[in-house]
Coordinates of C-alpha atoms and ligand atoms in Angstrom, one line a residue:
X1 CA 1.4 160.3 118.0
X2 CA 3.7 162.6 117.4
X3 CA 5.7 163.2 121.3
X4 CA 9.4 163.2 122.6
X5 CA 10.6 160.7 125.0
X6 CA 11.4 161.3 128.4
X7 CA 14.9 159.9 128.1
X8 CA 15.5 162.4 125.6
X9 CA 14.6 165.3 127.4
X10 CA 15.9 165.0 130.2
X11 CA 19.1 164.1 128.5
X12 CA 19.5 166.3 125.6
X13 CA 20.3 170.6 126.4
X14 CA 18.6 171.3 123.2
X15 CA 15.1 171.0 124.7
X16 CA 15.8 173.8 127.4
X17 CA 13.4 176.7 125.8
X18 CA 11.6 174.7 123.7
X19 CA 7.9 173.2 123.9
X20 CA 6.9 169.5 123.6
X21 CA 4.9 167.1 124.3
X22 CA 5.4 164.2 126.1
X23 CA 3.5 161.1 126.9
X24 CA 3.4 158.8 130.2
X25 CA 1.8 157.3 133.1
X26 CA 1.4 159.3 136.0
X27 CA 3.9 158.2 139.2
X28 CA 3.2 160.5 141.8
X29 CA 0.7 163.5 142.1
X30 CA 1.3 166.6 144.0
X31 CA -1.5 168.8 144.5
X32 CA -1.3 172.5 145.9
X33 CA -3.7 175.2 146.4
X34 CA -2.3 177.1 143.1
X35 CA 0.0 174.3 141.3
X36 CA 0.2 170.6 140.7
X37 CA 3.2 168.1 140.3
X38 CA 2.8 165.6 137.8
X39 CA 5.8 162.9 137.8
X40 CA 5.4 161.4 134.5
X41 CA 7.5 157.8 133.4
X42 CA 6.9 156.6 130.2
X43 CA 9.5 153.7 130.5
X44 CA 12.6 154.9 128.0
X45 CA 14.6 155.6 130.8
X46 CA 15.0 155.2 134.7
X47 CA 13.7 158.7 135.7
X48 CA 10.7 160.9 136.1
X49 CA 9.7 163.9 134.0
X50 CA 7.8 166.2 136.4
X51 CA 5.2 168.0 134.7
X52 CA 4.1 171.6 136.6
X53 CA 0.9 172.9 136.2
X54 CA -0.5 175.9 136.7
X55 CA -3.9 175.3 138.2
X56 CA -4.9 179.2 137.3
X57 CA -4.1 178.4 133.6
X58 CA -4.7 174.8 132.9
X59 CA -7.8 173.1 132.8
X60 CA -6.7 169.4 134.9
X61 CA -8.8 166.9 134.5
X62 CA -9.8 164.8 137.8
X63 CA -9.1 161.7 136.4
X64 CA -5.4 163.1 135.2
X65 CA -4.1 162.6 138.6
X66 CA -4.8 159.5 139.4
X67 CA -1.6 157.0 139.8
X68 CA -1.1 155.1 136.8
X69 CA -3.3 157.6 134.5
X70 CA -2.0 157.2 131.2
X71 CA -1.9 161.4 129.9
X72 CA 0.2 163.4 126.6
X73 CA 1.0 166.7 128.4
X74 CA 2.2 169.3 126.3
X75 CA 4.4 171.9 128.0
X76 CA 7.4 174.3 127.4
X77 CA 11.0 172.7 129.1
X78 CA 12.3 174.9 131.9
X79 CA 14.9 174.3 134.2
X80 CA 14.1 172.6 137.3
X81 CA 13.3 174.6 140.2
X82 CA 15.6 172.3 142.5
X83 CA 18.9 170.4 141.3
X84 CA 19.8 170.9 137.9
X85 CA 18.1 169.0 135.6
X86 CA 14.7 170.3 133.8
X87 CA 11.1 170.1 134.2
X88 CA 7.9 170.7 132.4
X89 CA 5.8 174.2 132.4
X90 CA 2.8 172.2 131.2
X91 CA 0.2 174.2 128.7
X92 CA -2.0 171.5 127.9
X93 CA -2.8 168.3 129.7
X94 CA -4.9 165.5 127.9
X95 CA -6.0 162.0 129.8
X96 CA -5.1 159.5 127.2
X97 CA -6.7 156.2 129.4
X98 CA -7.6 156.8 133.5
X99 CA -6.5 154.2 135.8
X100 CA -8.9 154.1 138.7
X101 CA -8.0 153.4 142.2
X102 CA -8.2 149.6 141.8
X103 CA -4.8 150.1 140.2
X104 CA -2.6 147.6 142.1
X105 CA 0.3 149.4 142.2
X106 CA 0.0 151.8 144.7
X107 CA 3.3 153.0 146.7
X108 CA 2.5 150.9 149.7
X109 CA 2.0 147.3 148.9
X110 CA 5.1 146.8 146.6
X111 CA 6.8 144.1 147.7
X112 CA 8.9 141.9 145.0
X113 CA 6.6 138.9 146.3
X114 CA 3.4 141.1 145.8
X115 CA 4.9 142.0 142.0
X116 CA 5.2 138.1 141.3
X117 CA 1.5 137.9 141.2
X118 CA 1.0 141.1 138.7
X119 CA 3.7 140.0 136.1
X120 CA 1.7 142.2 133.1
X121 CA 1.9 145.2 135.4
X122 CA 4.6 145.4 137.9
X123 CA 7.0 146.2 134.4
X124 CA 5.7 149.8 135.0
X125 CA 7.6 149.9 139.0
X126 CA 11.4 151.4 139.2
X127 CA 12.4 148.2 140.1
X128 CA 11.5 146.4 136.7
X129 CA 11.9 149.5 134.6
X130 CA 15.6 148.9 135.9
X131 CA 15.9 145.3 135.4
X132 CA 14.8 145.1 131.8
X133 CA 17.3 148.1 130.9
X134 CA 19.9 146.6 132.3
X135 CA 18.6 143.3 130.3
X136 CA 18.3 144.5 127.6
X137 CA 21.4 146.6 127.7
X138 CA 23.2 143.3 128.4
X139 CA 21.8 141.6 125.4
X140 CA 23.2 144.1 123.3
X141 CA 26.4 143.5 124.5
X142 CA 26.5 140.1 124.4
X143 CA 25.6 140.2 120.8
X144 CA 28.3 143.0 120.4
X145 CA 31.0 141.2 122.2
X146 CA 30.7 138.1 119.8
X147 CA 30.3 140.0 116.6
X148 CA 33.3 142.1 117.3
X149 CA 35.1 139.0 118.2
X150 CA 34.4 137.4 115.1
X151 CA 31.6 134.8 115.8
X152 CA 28.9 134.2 113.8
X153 CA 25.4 134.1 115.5
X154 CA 23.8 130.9 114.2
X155 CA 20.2 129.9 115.8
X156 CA 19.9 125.6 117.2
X157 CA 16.3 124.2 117.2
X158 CA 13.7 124.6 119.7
X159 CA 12.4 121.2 118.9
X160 CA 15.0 118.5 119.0
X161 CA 15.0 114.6 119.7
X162 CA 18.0 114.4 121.7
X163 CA 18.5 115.8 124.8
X164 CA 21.6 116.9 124.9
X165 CA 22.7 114.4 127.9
X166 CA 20.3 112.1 128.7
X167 CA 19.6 114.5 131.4
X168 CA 15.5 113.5 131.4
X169 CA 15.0 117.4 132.2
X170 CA 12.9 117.5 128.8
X171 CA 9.7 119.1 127.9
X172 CA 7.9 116.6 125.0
X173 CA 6.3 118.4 122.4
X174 CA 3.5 115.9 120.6
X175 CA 0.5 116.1 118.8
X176 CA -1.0 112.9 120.1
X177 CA -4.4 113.5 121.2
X178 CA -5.7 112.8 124.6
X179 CA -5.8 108.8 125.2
X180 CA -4.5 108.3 121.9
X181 CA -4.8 104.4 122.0
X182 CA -1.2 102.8 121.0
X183 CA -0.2 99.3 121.7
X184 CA 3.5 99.7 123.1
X185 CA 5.5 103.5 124.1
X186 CA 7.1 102.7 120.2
X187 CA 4.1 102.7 118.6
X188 CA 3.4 106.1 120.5
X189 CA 5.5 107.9 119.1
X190 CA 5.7 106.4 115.7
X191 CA 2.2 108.2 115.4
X192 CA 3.2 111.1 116.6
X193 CA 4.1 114.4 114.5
X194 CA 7.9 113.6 114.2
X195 CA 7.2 109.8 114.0
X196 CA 9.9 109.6 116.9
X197 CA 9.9 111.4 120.2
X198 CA 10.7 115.2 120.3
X199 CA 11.2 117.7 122.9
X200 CA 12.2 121.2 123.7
X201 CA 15.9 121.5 123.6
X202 CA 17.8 121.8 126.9
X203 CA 21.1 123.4 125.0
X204 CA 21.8 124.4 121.4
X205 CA 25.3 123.1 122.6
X206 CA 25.3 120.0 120.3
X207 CA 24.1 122.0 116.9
X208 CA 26.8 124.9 118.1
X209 CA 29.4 121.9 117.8
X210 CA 28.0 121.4 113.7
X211 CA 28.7 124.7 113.1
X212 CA 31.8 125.4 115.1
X213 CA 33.5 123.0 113.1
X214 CA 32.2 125.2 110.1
X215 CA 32.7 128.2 110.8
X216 CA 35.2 128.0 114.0
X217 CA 33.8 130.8 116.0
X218 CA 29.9 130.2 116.2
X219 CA 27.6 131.3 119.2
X220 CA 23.8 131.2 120.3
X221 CA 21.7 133.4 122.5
X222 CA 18.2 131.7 122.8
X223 CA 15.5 129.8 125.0
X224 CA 16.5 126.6 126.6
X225 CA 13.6 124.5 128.9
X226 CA 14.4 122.6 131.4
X227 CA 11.4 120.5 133.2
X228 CA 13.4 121.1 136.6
X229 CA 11.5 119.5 139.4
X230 CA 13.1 121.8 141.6
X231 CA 11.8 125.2 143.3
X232 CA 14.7 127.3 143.6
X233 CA 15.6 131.1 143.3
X234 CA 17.9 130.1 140.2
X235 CA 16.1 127.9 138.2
X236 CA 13.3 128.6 135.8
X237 CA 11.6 126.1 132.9
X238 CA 12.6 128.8 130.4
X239 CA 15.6 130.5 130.3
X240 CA 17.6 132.4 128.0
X241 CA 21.3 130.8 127.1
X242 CA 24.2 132.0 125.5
X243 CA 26.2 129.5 124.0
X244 CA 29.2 130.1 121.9
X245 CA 31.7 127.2 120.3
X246 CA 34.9 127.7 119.6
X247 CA 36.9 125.5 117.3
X248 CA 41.1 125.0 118.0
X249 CA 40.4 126.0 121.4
X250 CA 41.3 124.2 124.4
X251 CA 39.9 124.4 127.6
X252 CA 42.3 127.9 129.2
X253 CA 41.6 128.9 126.0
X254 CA 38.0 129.1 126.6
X255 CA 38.3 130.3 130.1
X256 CA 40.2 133.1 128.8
X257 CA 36.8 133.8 126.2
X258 CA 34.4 133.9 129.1
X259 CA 36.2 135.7 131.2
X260 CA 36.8 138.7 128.7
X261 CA 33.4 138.5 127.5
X262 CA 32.0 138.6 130.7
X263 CA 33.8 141.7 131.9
X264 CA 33.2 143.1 128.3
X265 CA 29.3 142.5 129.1
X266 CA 29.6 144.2 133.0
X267 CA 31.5 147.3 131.7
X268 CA 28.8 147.8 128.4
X269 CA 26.2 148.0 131.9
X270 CA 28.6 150.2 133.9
X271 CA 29.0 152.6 131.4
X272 CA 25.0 152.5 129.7
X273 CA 23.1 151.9 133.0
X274 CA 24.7 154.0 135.3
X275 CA 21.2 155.3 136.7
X276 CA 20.1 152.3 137.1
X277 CA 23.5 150.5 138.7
X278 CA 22.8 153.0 141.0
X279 CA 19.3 152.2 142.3
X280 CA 20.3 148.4 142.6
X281 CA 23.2 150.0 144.8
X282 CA 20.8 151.5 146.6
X283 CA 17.8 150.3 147.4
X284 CA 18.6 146.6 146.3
X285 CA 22.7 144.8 147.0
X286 CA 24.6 147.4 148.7
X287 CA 28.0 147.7 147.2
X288 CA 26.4 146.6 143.7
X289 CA 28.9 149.1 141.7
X290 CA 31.9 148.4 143.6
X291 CA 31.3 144.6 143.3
X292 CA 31.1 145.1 139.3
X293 CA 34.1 147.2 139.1
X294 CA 36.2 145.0 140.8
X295 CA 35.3 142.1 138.8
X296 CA 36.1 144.3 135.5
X297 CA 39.2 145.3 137.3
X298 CA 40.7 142.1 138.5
X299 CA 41.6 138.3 137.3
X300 CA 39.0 135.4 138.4
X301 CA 40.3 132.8 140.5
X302 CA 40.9 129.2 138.9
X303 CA 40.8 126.7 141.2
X304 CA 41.6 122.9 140.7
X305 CA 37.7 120.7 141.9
X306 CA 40.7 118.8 143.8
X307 CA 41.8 121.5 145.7
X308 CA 38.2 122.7 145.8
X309 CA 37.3 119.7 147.7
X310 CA 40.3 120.0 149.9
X311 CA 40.1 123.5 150.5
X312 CA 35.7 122.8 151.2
X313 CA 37.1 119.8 153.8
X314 CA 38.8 122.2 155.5
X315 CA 36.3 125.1 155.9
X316 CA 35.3 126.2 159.4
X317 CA 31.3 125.5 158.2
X318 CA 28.8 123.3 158.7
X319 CA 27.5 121.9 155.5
X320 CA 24.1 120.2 155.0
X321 CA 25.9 117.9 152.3
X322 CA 29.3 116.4 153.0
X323 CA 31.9 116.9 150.7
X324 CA 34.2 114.3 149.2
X325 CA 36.3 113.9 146.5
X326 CA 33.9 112.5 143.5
X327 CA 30.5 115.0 144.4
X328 CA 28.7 116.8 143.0
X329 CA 29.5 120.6 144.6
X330 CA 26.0 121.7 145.7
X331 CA 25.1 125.1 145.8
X332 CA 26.1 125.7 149.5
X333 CA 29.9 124.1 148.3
X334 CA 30.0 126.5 145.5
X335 CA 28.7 129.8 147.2
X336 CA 31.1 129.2 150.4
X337 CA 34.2 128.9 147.2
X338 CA 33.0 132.4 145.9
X339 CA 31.6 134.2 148.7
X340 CA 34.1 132.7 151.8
X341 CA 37.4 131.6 150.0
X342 CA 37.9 133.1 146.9
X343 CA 35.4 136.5 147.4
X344 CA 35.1 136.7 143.5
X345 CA 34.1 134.6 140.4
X346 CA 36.1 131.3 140.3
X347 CA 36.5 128.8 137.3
X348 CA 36.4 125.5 139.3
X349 CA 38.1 123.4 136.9
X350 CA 38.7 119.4 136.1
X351 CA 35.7 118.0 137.7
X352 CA 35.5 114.2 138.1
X353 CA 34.6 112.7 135.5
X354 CA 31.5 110.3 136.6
X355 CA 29.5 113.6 137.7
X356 CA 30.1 115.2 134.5
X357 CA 28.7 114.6 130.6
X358 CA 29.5 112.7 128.2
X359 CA 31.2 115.0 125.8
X360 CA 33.3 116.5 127.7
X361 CA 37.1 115.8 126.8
X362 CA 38.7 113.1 129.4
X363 CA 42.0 113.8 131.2
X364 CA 44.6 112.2 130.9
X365 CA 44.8 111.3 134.3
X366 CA 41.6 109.2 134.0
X367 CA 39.5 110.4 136.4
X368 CA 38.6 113.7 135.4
X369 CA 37.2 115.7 132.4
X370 CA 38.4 119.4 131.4
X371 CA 35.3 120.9 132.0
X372 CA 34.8 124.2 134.5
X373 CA 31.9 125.9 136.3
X374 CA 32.4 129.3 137.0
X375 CA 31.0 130.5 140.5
X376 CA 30.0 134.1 141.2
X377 CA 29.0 135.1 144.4
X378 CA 25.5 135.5 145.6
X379 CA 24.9 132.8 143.0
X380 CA 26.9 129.9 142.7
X381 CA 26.8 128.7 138.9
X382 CA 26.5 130.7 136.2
X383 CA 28.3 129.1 133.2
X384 CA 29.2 125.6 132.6
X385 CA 32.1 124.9 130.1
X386 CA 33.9 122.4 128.6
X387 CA 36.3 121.2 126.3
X388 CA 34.8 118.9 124.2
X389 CA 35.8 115.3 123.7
X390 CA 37.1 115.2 120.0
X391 CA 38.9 111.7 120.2
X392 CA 36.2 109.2 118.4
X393 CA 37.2 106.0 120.0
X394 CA 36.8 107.7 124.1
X395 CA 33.5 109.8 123.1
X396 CA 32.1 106.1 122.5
X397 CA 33.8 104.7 125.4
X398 CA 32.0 107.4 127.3
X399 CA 28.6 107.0 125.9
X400 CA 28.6 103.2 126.1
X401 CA 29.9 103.8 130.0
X402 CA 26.3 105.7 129.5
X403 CA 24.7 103.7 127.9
X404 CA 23.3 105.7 125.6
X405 CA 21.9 104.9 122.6
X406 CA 25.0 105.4 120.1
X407 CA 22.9 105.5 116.6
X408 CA 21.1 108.6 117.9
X409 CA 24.3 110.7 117.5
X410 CA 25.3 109.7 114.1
X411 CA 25.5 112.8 113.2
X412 CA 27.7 114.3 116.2
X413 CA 30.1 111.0 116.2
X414 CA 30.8 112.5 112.5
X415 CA 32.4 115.3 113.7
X416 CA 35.2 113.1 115.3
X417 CA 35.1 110.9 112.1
X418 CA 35.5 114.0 109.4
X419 CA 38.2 116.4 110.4
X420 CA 38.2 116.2 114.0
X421 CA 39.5 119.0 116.4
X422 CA 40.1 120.2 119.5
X423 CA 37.0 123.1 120.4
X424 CA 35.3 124.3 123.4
X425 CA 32.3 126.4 124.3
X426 CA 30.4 127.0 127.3
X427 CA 26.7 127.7 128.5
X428 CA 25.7 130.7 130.2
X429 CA 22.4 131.6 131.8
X430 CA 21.2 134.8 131.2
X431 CA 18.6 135.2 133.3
X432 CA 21.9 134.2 136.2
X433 CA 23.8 137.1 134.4
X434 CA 20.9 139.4 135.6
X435 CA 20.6 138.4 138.5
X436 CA 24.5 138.7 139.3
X437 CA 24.6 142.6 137.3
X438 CA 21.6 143.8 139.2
X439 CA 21.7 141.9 142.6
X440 CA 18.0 140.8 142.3
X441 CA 18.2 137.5 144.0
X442 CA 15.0 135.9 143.3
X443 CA 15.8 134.4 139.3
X444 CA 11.2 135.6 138.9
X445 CA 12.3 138.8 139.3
X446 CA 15.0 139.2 136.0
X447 CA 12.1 137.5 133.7
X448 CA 9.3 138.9 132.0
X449 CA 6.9 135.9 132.7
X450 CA 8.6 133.2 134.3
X451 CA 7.6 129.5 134.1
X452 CA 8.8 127.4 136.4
X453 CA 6.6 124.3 138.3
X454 CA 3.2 125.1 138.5
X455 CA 3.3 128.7 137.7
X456 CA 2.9 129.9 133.9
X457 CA 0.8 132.8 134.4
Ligands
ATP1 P1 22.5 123.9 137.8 O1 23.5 123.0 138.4 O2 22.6 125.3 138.5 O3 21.2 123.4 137.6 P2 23.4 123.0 135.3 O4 24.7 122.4 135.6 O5 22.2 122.2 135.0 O6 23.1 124.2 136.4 P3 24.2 123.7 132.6 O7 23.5 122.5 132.0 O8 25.7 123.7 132.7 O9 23.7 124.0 134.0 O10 23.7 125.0 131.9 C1 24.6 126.1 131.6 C2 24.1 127.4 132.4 O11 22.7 127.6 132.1 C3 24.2 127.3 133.9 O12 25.4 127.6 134.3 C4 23.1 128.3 134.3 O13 23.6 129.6 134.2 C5 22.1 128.2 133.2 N1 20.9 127.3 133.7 C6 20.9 126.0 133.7 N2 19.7 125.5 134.1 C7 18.9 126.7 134.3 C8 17.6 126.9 134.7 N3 16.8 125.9 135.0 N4 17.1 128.1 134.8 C9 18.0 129.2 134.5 N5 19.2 129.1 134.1 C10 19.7 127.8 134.0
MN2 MN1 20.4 122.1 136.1

């Protein structure tokens, strides 16, 4: 169908004068005894056309203003009879697909909660149009940042037989049929598709190693799954991760990387989503833009886990976990860091090394690993980084320590055999990201159809 987007005219001066035709689902409806307002939002951009009609002139259908009709209204582009942007003088309206009154989004009932339950149409409320712009927006960026930078975009497996840590967060992924009869849990998966057991990969992290001591400079941006028990506002089955590798780089040195892409990927949203930065100001995290442009405009905080824990000790809060030197920091620990102490992101770095993976490369004072977190407020974690262990004889100290099953990472003990060197990379969630840029706190609300435990609608 030939028809203009709203994004363009509303943006673009050339219109003014011109006719066109437009196409949309109705918003609002205004009805007077000689005119009618039609507010039209066909998704390309965060506002409304509004459509004007002349009821003395042009035939409007009854079904054409309904909320949620679906119309192509052709019209000449005037300027707007209050504030200065334009509107539309409409000649001809046509009713594409009615939406009758069933339609559950009506301007009263549209609580984020309420939306959860209408994932395939709650995409058509400000709120979402918003969210997936500023996605999407983001996405670009990322891509953009790394590209610019050098990296080369490389896609990991989806299906994988190790998982990544021995975590036991895996989705399997089998053909066996229902009851499948086998004599022992080997035998199982002998006769299954991959003749071994597979899952859904947790990371691309160990793959992103292969190819960052390739190519030096390698990064991923796709689905990870996670079978996390756990029903939090953070954590979904699916999520989208950004993983990038980085060969001769040591653990500031990656600090330094995420940081800069980071604030590359915030400005990119400033500058192309400033409607929509706005609205989230607005309506959902006062402050929003202010909170962005300080984090583009000033260093993060780095911060020793030791002094973390001391500092944490020392707090005047009541925690629900205690804290001491050698745990785990749980989300309370890391928001009171961010939000209380530090009031912007933080690298906690050098955690200890019993709470930490495997890989990551062990300190020399024997206790911990140079790995970091970074903490944003309103969050907690949103990236997890490491250097990586590239010393052959203390990876296998560390798996053994583990015990994992040391055959099953032939391929990834190679690395340390063939050319070894010192490289880095971290993990970022995306969906987290979101969240953070837009100030959505609920992790649902920054995915198009979330899974998490018991819900894949
Ligand atoms: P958390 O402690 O919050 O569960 P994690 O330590 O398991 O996170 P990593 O394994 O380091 O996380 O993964 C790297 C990043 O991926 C995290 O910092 C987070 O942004 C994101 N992430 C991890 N698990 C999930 C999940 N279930 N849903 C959404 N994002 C996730
Ligand atoms: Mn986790």
């Amino acid at each position: 169908m030939k028809h203009i987007d709203i994004k363009d005219i509303l943006n673009d001066k050339t219109y003014l004068g011109k006719t066109v035709t437009v196409c949309g689902w109705v918003r609002t409806f205004r009805d007077s005894s000689q005119v009618a307002f039609l507010e039209l939002a066909d998704g390309t951009c965060f506002s409304r056309l509004q459509a004007v009609v002349d009821k003395n002139a042009v035939v409007l259908g009854s079904e054409c203003s309904k909320t949620g009709a679906a119309l192509c209204v052709t019209g000449e582009v005037v300027k707007a009879f209050k504030g200065d942007g334009v509107e539309l003088n409409a000649k001809d309206v046509q009713l594409l697909g009615k939406c009758p009154p069933e339609y559950p989004i009506q301007k009263k009932r549209t609580t984020l909660e309420f939306l959860r339950g209408i994932p395939h149409l709650r995409l058509r409320t400000n709120t979402f149009t918003a969210v997936f712009k500023v996605r999407s927006v983001a996405a670009q960026a990322i891509h953009r940042y790394f590209h610019e930078h050098g990296y080369y975009y490389i896609n990991t497996p989806i299906i994988t037989a190790s998982d990544c840590e021995g975590a036991g967060e895996m989705f399997r992924v089998t053909t066996q049929p229902y009851g499948a009869k086998c004599a022992s849990e080997a035998e199982y998966y002998q006769n299954d598709f991959f003749g071994q057991k597979a899952g859904l990969s947790v990371s691309g992290q160990l793959e992103g190693e292969v190819a960052a001591t390739a190519f030096s400079k390698i990064y991923t941006f796709g689905p990870s799954f996670r079978a996390e028990n756990s029903n939090t506002t953070r954590h979904l089955a699916e999520f989208w991760h950004i993983e990038p590798e980085v060969a001769f780089a040591e653990l500031p040195d990656i600090i330094e990387i995420a940081e800069e892409m980071l604030k590359y990927v915030i400005r990119a949203v400033l500058d192309e989503c400033a409607e929509e930065i706005g609205f989230f100001d607005s309506f959902i995290e006062k402050g929003l833009k202010e909170k962005l442009l300080g984090v583009v405009n000033s260093q993060f905080a780095v911060c020793d886990y030791t002094e973390a824990v001391e500092l944490l000790k020392k707090a005047d809060a009541k925690f629900q976990y205690p804290v001491e030197w050698g745990c785990d920091l749980q989300t309370e620990h890391e928001k009171y860091l961010t939000e209380v102490i530090f009031k912007k992101p933080v690298f906690v770095t050098n955690y200890p090394k019993a709470i930490k993976s495997f890989y990551m490369k062990q300190n020399a004072d024997g206790k911990t690993v140079a790995a970091t977190d970074l903490l944003v407020p309103g969050i907690g974690e949103i990236i997890g980084c490491s250097e990586r262990e590239a010393d052959l004889e203390k990876l296998l100290t560390a798996m053994k320590e583990r015990k994992m099953d040391v055959n099953a990472y032939k391929q990834y003990l190679d690395l340390r055999t063939f050319g070894s060197v010192p490289h880095s990379g971290f993990g970022l969630g995306f969906e987290r990201f979101v969240m953070y840029v837009t100030g959505m706190e609920n992790i649902r609300d920054v995915t198009l159809f979330p899974r998490s435990v018991n819900n894949i609608m």
